[in-house]
Amino acid sequence: MAAYISAVSVPPVSQEFIKALCNAFRPFEVKPGFDRDELMQAAGEQKVIEWIKHHAAQGRTVTGEPSALRDTQTNTGAIVKLGE
């Protein structure tokens, strides 16, 4: 198992996929007599969904098909050649 999961390249995902994950793995509703293990599993599921949202949406948008990925960040930096 990799020690640095943030180094993993997350493929583009659609907003529809994120919505499907959120609908399938709802936040746990704590009620009297709740099962601690179920709470811990639900918390882990929410953490994974948040991780996917964060890493898959960094300056990129996908609507419909993931192949429709486009970069929404403008490149305003300068290209500098060092040496020679």
GROMACS .gro file of N, CA and C in nm, residues 21-82:
model
  186
   21LEU      N    1  -2.237   0.939  -0.555
   21LEU     CA    2  -2.166   0.894  -0.434
   21LEU      C    3  -2.232   0.952  -0.309
   22CYS      N    4  -2.264   1.081  -0.313
   22CYS     CA    5  -2.326   1.146  -0.197
   22CYS      C    6  -2.463   1.086  -0.165
   23ASN      N    7  -2.537   1.048  -0.269
   23ASN     CA    8  -2.669   0.987  -0.247
   23ASN      C    9  -2.657   0.844  -0.196
   24ALA      N   10  -2.556   0.771  -0.243
   24ALA     CA   11  -2.538   0.632  -0.203
   24ALA      C   12  -2.482   0.620  -0.061
   25PHE      N   13  -2.398   0.714  -0.022
   25PHE     CA   14  -2.332   0.709   0.109
   25PHE      C   15  -2.368   0.834   0.188
   26ARG      N   16  -2.487   0.832   0.245
   26ARG     CA   17  -2.539   0.946   0.319
   26ARG      C   18  -2.466   0.960   0.453
   27PRO      N   19  -2.454   1.084   0.505
   27PRO     CA   20  -2.397   1.102   0.638
   27PRO      C   21  -2.478   1.025   0.743
   28PHE      N   22  -2.411   0.975   0.842
   28PHE     CA   23  -2.474   0.895   0.947
   28PHE      C   24  -2.557   0.984   1.037
   29GLU      N   25  -2.677   0.942   1.065
   29GLU     CA   26  -2.765   1.016   1.155
   29GLU      C   27  -2.755   0.952   1.293
   30VAL      N   28  -2.697   1.024   1.388
   30VAL     CA   29  -2.677   0.969   1.522
   30VAL      C   30  -2.809   0.977   1.599
   31LYS      N   31  -2.852   0.863   1.647
   31LYS     CA   32  -2.973   0.851   1.728
   31LYS      C   33  -2.939   0.771   1.853
   32PRO      N   34  -3.019   0.782   1.957
   32PRO     CA   35  -2.993   0.702   2.078
   32PRO      C   36  -2.980   0.554   2.044
   33GLY      N   37  -2.876   0.491   2.099
   33GLY     CA   38  -2.852   0.350   2.076
   33GLY      C   39  -2.782   0.320   1.944
   34PHE      N   40  -2.720   0.422   1.881
   34PHE     CA   41  -2.654   0.401   1.753
   34PHE      C   42  -2.536   0.304   1.767
   35ASP      N   43  -2.500   0.242   1.654
   35ASP     CA   44  -2.389   0.147   1.649
   35ASP      C   45  -2.261   0.225   1.615
   36ARG      N   46  -2.164   0.220   1.705
   36ARG     CA   47  -2.038   0.294   1.686
   36ARG      C   48  -1.967   0.252   1.558
   37ASP      N   49  -1.969   0.124   1.526
   37ASP     CA   50  -1.902   0.076   1.405
   37ASP      C   51  -1.966   0.134   1.279
   38GLU      N   52  -2.099   0.143   1.278
   38GLU     CA   53  -2.168   0.203   1.163
   38GLU      C   54  -2.132   0.351   1.150
   39LEU      N   55  -2.122   0.420   1.264
   39LEU     CA   56  -2.081   0.561   1.263
   39LEU      C   57  -1.941   0.577   1.205
   40MET      N   58  -1.849   0.492   1.248
   40MET     CA   59  -1.711   0.499   1.201
   40MET      C   60  -1.703   0.470   1.051
   41GLN      N   61  -1.779   0.372   1.003
   41GLN     CA   62  -1.778   0.341   0.861
   41GLN      C   63  -1.834   0.457   0.781
   42ALA      N   64  -1.945   0.515   0.825
   42ALA     CA   65  -2.006   0.628   0.756
   42ALA      C   66  -1.912   0.748   0.753
   43ALA      N   67  -1.840   0.772   0.862
   43ALA     CA   68  -1.744   0.882   0.866
   43ALA      C   69  -1.632   0.858   0.765
   44GLY      N   70  -1.587   0.735   0.754
   44GLY     CA   71  -1.484   0.701   0.656
   44GLY      C   72  -1.533   0.720   0.514
   45GLU      N   73  -1.656   0.680   0.487
   45GLU     CA   74  -1.714   0.699   0.353
   45GLU      C   75  -1.720   0.847   0.317
   46GLN      N   76  -1.763   0.930   0.412
   46GLN     CA   77  -1.771   1.074   0.386
   46GLN      C   78  -1.632   1.133   0.361
   47LYS      N   79  -1.533   1.083   0.433
   47LYS     CA   80  -1.396   1.131   0.415
   47LYS      C   81  -1.345   1.098   0.275
   48VAL      N   82  -1.376   0.978   0.226
   48VAL     CA   83  -1.334   0.938   0.091
   48VAL      C   84  -1.403   1.024  -0.014
   49ILE      N   85  -1.532   1.049   0.003
   49ILE     CA   86  -1.604   1.134  -0.092
   49ILE      C   87  -1.543   1.274  -0.095
   50GLU      N   88  -1.513   1.329   0.021
   50GLU     CA   89  -1.451   1.463   0.027
   50GLU      C   90  -1.313   1.462  -0.039
   51TRP      N   91  -1.237   1.353  -0.020
   51TRP     CA   92  -1.104   1.343  -0.082
   51TRP      C   93  -1.117   1.341  -0.234
   52ILE      N   94  -1.212   1.263  -0.285
   52ILE     CA   95  -1.234   1.256  -0.430
   52ILE      C   96  -1.274   1.394  -0.482
   53LYS      N   97  -1.368   1.460  -0.414
   53LYS     CA   98  -1.410   1.594  -0.456
   53LYS      C   99  -1.291   1.689  -0.463
   54HIS      N  100  -1.210   1.688  -0.360
   54HIS     CA  101  -1.096   1.780  -0.352
   54HIS      C  102  -0.992   1.752  -0.460
   55HIS      N  103  -0.954   1.626  -0.477
   55HIS     CA  104  -0.847   1.594  -0.570
   55HIS      C  105  -0.891   1.584  -0.715
   56ALA      N  106  -1.017   1.558  -0.738
   56ALA     CA  107  -1.064   1.546  -0.876
   56ALA      C  108  -1.111   1.678  -0.934
   57ALA      N  109  -1.134   1.777  -0.852
   57ALA     CA  110  -1.191   1.902  -0.901
   57ALA      C  111  -1.095   2.020  -0.892
   58GLN      N  112  -0.967   1.997  -0.881
   58GLN     CA  113  -0.871   2.107  -0.867
   58GLN      C  114  -0.857   2.182  -0.999
   59GLY      N  115  -0.941   2.285  -1.016
   59GLY     CA  116  -0.931   2.367  -1.136
   59GLY      C  117  -0.985   2.302  -1.261
   60ARG      N  118  -1.056   2.191  -1.246
   60ARG     CA  119  -1.107   2.120  -1.363
   60ARG      C  120  -1.257   2.101  -1.347
   61THR      N  121  -1.328   2.105  -1.456
   61THR     CA  122  -1.471   2.077  -1.451
   61THR      C  123  -1.504   1.969  -1.552
   62VAL      N  124  -1.600   1.889  -1.516
   62VAL     CA  125  -1.647   1.785  -1.606
   62VAL      C  126  -1.798   1.789  -1.600
   63THR      N  127  -1.859   1.796  -1.715
   63THR     CA  128  -2.005   1.788  -1.719
   63THR      C  129  -2.040   1.677  -1.816
   64GLY      N  130  -2.127   1.589  -1.774
   64GLY     CA  131  -2.164   1.477  -1.859
   64GLY      C  132  -2.053   1.373  -1.864
   65GLU      N  133  -1.985   1.366  -1.975
   65GLU     CA  134  -1.882   1.265  -1.994
   65GLU      C  135  -1.748   1.312  -1.935
   66PRO      N  136  -1.678   1.225  -1.860
   66PRO     CA  137  -1.547   1.262  -1.807
   66PRO      C  138  -1.447   1.300  -1.916
   67SER      N  139  -1.469   1.255  -2.040
   67SER     CA  140  -1.377   1.291  -2.148
   67SER      C  141  -1.391   1.439  -2.187
   68ALA      N  142  -1.494   1.507  -2.132
   68ALA     CA  143  -1.516   1.648  -2.162
   68ALA      C  144  -1.438   1.738  -2.067
   69LEU      N  145  -1.336   1.687  -2.005
   69LEU     CA  146  -1.255   1.763  -1.909
   69LEU      C  147  -1.195   1.886  -1.973
   70ARG      N  148  -1.205   1.998  -1.903
   70ARG     CA  149  -1.138   2.118  -1.950
   70ARG      C  150  -1.077   2.189  -1.832
   71ASP      N  151  -0.970   2.258  -1.855
   71ASP     CA  152  -0.898   2.330  -1.751
   71ASP      C  153  -0.961   2.467  -1.736
   72THR      N  154  -1.000   2.503  -1.612
   72THR     CA  155  -1.063   2.632  -1.589
   72THR      C  156  -0.966   2.734  -1.530
   73GLN      N  157  -0.843   2.693  -1.508
   73GLN     CA  158  -0.743   2.785  -1.455
   73GLN      C  159  -0.664   2.846  -1.570
   74THR      N  160  -0.648   2.977  -1.564
   74THR     CA  161  -0.569   3.042  -1.667
   74THR      C  162  -0.423   3.037  -1.628
   75ASN      N  163  -0.338   3.018  -1.724
   75ASN     CA  164  -0.195   3.012  -1.699
   75ASN      C  165  -0.139   3.153  -1.717
   76THR      N  166  -0.117   3.221  -1.605
   76THR     CA  167  -0.067   3.359  -1.612
   76THR      C  168   0.081   3.367  -1.577
   77GLY      N  169   0.145   3.253  -1.558
   77GLY     CA  170   0.286   3.253  -1.523
   77GLY      C  171   0.375   3.271  -1.645
   78ALA      N  172   0.498   3.307  -1.621
   78ALA     CA  173   0.594   3.324  -1.728
   78ALA      C  174   0.677   3.198  -1.744
   79ILE      N  175   0.719   3.172  -1.867
   79ILE     CA  176   0.809   3.061  -1.894
   79ILE      C  177   0.950   3.116  -1.894
   80VAL      N  178   1.032   3.063  -1.807
   80VAL     CA  179   1.167   3.112  -1.794
   80VAL      C  180   1.264   3.000  -1.824
   81LYS      N  181   1.362   3.025  -1.909
   81LYS     CA  182   1.463   2.926  -1.943
   81LYS      C  183   1.591   2.965  -1.870
   82LEU      N  184   1.641   2.875  -1.787
   82LEU     CA  185   1.761   2.901  -1.709
   82LEU      C  186   1.880   2.832  -1.772
   0.00000   0.00000   0.00000
